[in-house]
Coordinates of C-alpha atoms in Angstrom, one line a residue:
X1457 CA 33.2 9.1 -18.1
X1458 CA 30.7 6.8 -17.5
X1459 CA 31.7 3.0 -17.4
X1460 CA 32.4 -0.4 -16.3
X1461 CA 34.7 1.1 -13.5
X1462 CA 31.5 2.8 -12.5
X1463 CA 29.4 0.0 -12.2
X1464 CA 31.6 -2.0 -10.4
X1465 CA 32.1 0.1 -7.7
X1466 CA 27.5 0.8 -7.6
X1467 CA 27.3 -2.7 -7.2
X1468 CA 29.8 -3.4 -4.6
X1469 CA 28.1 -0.6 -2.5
X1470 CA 24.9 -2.6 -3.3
X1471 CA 26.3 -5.5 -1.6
X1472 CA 27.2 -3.8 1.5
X1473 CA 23.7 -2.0 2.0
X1474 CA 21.6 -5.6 1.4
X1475 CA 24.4 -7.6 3.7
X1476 CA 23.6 -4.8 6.6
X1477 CA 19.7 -5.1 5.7
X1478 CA 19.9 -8.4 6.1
X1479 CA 22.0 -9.3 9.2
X1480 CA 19.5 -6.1 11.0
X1481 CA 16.6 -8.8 9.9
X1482 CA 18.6 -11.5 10.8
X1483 CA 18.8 -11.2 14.3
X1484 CA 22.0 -13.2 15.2
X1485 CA 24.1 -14.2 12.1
X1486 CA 26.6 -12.4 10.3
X1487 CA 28.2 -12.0 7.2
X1488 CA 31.8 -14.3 6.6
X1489 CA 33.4 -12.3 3.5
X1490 CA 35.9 -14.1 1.3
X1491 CA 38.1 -12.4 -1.2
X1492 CA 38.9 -14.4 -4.0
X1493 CA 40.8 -13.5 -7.6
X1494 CA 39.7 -14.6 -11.2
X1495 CA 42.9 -16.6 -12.8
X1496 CA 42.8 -14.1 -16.0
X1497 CA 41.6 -10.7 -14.0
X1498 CA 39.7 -9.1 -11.7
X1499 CA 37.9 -11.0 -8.6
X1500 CA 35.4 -11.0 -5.8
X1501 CA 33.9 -11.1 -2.8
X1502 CA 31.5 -13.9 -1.4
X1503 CA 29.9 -13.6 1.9
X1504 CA 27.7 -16.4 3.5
X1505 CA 25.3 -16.0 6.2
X1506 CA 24.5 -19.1 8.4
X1507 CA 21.9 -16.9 10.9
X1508 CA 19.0 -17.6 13.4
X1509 CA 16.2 -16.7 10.4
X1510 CA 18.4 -17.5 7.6
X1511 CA 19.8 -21.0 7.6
X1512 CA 22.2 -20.2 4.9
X1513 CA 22.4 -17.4 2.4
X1514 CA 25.3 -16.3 0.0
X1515 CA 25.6 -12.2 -1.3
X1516 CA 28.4 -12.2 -3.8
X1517 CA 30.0 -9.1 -5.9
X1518 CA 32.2 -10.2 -8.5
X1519 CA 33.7 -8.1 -11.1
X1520 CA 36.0 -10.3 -13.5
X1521 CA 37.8 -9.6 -16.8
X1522 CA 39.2 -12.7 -19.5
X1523 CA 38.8 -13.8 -22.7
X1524 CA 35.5 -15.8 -23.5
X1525 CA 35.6 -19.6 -23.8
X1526 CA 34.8 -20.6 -27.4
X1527 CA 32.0 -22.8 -26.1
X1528 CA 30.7 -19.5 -23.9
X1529 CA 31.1 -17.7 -27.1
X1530 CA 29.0 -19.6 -29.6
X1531 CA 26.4 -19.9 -26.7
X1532 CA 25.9 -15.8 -26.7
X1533 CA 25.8 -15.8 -30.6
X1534 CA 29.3 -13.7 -30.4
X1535 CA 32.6 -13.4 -31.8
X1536 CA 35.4 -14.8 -29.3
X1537 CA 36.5 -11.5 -27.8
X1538 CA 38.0 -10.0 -24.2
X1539 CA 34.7 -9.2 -22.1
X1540 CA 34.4 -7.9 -18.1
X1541 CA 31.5 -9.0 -16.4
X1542 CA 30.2 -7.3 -12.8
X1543 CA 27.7 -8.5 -11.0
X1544 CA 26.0 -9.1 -7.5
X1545 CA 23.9 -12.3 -7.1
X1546 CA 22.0 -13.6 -3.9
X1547 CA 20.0 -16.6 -2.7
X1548 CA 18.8 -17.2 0.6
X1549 CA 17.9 -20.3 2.3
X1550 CA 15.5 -19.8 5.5
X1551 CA 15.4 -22.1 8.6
X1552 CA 11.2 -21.8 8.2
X1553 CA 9.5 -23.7 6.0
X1554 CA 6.7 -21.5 6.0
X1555 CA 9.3 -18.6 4.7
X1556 CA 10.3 -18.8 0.9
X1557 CA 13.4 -19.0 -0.7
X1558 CA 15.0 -16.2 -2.4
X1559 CA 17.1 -15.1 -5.7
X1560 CA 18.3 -11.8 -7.0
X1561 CA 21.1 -11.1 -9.7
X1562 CA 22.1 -7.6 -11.1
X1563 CA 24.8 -8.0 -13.7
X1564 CA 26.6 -6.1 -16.2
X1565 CA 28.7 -7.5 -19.1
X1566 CA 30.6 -6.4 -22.1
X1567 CA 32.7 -7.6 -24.6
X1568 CA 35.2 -6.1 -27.7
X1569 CA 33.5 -4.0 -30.3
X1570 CA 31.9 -1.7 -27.7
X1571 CA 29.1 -4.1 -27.4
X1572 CA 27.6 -4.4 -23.8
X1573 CA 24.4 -5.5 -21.6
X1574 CA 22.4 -6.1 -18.7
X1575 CA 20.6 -8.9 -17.0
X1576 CA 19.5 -9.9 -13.7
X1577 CA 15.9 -10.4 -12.0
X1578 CA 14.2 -11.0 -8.5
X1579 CA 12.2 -15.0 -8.4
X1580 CA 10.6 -16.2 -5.2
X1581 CA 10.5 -19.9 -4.5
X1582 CA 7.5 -20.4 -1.7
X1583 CA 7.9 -23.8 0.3
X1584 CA 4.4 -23.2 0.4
X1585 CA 2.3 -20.5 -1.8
X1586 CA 0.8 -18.0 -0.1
X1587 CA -1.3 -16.1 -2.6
X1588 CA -0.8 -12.3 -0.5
X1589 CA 2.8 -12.8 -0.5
X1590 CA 3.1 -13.4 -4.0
X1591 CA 0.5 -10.4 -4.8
X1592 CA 3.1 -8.3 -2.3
X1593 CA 6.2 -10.0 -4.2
X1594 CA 4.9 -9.1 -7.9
X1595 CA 3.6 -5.3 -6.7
X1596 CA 7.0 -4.4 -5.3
X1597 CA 8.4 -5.6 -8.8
X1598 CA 5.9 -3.8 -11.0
X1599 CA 6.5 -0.8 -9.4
X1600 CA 10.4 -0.8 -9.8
X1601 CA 9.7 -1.7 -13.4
X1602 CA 6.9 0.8 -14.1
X1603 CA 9.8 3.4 -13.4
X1604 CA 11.5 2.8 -16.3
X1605 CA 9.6 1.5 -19.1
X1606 CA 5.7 0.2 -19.0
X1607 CA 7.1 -2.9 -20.8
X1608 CA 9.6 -4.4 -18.2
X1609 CA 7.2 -6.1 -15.5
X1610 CA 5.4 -7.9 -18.6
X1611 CA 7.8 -8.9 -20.5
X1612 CA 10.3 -10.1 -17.9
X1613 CA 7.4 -11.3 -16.0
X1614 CA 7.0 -13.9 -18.5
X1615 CA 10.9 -14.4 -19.0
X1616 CA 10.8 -15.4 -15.7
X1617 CA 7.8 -17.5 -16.2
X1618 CA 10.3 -19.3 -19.0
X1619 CA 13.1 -19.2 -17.2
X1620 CA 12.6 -20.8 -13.8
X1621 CA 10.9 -23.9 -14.9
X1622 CA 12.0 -27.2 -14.6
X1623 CA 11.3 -29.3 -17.7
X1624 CA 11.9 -32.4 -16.5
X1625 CA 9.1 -31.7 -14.2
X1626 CA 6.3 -29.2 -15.8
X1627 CA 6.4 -27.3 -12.8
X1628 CA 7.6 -23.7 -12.5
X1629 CA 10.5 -22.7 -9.9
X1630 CA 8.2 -21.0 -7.5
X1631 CA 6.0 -18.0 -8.1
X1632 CA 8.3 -16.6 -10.2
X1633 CA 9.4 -12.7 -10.5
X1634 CA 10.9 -10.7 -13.7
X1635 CA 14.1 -12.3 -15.5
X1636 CA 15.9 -9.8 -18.2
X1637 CA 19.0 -10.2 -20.0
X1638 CA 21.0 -9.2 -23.1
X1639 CA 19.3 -5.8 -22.6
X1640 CA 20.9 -2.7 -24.5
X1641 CA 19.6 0.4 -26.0
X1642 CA 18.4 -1.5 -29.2
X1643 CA 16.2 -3.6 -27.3
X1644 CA 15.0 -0.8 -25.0
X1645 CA 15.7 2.7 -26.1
X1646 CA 17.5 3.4 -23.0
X1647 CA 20.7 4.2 -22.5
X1648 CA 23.5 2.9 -20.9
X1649 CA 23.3 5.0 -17.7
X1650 CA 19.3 4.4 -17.5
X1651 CA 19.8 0.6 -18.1
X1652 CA 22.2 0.6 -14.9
X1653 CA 19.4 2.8 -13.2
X1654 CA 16.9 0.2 -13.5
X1655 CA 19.4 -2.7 -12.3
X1656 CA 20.8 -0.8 -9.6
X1657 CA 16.9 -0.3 -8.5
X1658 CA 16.0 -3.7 -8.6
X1659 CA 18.8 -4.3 -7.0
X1660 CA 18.2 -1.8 -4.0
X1661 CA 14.1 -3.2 -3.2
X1662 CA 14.9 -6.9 -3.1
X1663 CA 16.6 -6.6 0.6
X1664 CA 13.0 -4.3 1.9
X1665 CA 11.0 -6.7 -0.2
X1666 CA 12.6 -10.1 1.5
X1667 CA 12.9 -8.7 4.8
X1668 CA 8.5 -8.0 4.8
X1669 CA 8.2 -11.6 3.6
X1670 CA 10.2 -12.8 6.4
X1671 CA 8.0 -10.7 8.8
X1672 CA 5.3 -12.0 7.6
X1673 CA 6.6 -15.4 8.3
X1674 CA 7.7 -15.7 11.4
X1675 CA 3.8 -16.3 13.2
X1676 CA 3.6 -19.2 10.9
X1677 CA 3.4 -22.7 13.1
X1678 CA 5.1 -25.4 11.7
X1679 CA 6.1 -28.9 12.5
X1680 CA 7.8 -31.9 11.3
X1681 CA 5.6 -32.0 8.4
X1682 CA 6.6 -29.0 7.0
X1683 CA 9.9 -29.0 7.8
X1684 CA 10.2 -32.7 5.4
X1685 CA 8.3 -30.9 2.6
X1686 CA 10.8 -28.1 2.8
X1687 CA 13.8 -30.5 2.0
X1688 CA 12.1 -32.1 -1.0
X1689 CA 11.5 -28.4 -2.6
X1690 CA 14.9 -27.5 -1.4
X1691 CA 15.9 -30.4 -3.6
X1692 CA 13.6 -28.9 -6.9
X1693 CA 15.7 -25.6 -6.4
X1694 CA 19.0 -27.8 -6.4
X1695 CA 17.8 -30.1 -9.6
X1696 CA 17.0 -26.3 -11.7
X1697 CA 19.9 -25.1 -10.3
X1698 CA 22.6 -27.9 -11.3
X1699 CA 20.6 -28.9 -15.0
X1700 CA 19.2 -25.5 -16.1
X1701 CA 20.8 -22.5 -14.7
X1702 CA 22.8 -20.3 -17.2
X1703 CA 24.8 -18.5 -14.5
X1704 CA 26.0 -21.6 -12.8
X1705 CA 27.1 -23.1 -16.3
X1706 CA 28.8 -19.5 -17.7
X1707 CA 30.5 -19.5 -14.2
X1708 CA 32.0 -23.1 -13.9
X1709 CA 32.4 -22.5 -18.0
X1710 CA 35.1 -19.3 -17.4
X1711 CA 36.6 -20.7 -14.9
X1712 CA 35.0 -19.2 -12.2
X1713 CA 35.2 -20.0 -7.9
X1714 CA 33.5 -22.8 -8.0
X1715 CA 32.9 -22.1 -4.2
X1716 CA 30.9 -18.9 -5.2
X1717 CA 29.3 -20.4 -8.1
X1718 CA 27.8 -23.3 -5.9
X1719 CA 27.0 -21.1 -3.0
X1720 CA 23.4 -20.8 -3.8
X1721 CA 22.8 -24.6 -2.7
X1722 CA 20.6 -25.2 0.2
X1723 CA 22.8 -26.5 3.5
X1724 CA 20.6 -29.6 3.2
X1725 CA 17.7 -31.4 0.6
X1726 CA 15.8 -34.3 0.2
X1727 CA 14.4 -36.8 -2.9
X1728 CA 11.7 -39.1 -2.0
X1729 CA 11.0 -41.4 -5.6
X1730 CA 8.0 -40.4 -7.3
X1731 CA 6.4 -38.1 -3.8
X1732 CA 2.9 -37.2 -4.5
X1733 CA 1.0 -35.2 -1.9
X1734 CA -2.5 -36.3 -1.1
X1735 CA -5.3 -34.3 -3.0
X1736 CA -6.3 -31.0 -0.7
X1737 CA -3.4 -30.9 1.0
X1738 CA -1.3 -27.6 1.7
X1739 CA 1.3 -29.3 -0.6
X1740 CA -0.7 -29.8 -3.0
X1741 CA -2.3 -26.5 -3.4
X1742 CA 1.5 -25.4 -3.0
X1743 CA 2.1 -27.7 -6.4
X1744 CA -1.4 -26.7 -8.0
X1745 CA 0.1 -23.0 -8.4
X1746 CA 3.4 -23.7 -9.9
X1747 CA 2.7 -23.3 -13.5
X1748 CA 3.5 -20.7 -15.8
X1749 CA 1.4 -17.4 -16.7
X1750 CA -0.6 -17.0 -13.2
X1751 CA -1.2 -13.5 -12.7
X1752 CA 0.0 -13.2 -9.3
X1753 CA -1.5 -9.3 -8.8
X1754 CA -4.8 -10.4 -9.6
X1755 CA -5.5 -14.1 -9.3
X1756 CA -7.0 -15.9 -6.0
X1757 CA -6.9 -19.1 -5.2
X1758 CA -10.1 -20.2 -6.4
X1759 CA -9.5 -18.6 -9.7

């Protein structure tokens, strides 16, 4: 039968097949696995990579079972009830500035009274934008999404859009990707098993996807310059991370490894007070694209 046991086992697979992807792209760092156990049930494994292309990057697999904080609770809109929640979740930190940073989460999560959903999504965080890379990024997600329903890629498109934005700051993450969560077959039509096809696919093109945009990097010259603008966009992706990000606050909220929780934070960032970069500048044509509803598959730079 069909079920969380199921799932589980998919995703850890899936973290084993992008770890290998990555360390092949890599070309000198490997994965350092830690096994760690939930204090209700259930447990993990996080594995960091601190590589010649990638400065620091975390793949984790947890699968976890407890009984929802009453806090965690209210938040969902639910009944406090016993739930298991699986899950792989990835960022990725690169030594060049001129290579983006990287998210991906596939998750899985249900709770008493048979009630259950999924969530995850691919966003790309460009130290600087670079308008063919984000066309690349957004086809490679349209065409995972157009698999399964002709609804995903807009509609978590613009979750995403929603999603990674920091308030405080009217400026969107990077240049986004698709975000979806709470989604069931009353939302979508689609069953259980067809739901966990479409994460498990998303899942399996984001190490393909990264590993092109890191070839395309790597003839990029950079300098001092670029390597100072990096750590003050390093520090936007710390500020979302820490004030908005419902994973970290569900994780630190069940008592989750706070280790794991926190791995997604860059292995250094900067904040200079109240940076502006001068008009026409690569930083700020970086800055003039980080707003919410560009159309990434069609939009040029003059546009």
């Amino acid at each position: 039968m069909f079920g969380k046991e199921q799932i589980a086992e998919r995703f850890r697979q899936l973290q084993d097949d992008i770890c290998r992807q990555l360390e092949a792209a890599d070309g000198g760092g490997a994965f350092q696995e830690d096994l760690w156990q939930h204090h209700e049930g259930g447990g993990g494994r996080s594995r960091v990579i601190m590589g010649k292309t990638i400065e620091k990057g975390g793949v984790n697999f947890s699968a976890v079972t407890g009984m929802l904080p009453e806090v965690v609770a209210s938040n969902m809109g639910i009944a406090r009830a016993p739930f298991f929640a699986a899950g792989v979740s990835i960022v990725l930190h690169p030594h060049s500035p001129m290579a983006p940073i990287i998210h991906m989460n596939v998750r899985y999560f249900e709770t008493g009274e048979n009630r259950w959903w999924f969530g995850g999504g691919i966003d790309l965080t460009p130290h600087y934008v670079v308008p063919e890379d984000a066309r690349y990024f957004h086809t490679r997600l349209k065409a995972v999404c157009d698999q399964f329903h002709p609804d995903f890629y807009p509609t978590f498109k613009k979750h995403a859009d929603d999603y990674f934005f920091l308030k405080h700051r009217d400026e969107t993450r990077g240049v986004g990707g698709i975000f979806f969560d709470y989604q069931d077959e009353s939302k979508t039509g689609l069953p259980r098993e067809r739901l966990f096809e479409f994460a498990a696919a998303v899942g399996e093109t984001f190490a393909p996807t990264y590993v092109e945009l890191l070839r395309r990097a790597e003839g990029r010259p950079w300098g001092e310059r670029e390597k100072k603008w990096q750590m003050l966009r390093r520090g936007r992706y710390v500020e979302f991370n820490l004030v908005w990000d419902r994973g970290t606050k569900f994780g630190l909220e069940t008592g989750g490894r706070t280790e794991s929780i926190l791995m997604s934070m860059p292995p250094a960032a900067h904040w200079a007070y109240n940076y502006r970069p001068e008009a026409g500048s690569p930083e700020a044509e970086t800055l003039a694209w980080l707003r919410k509803g560009v159309d990434f598959l069609s939009e040029t730079p003059s546009s």
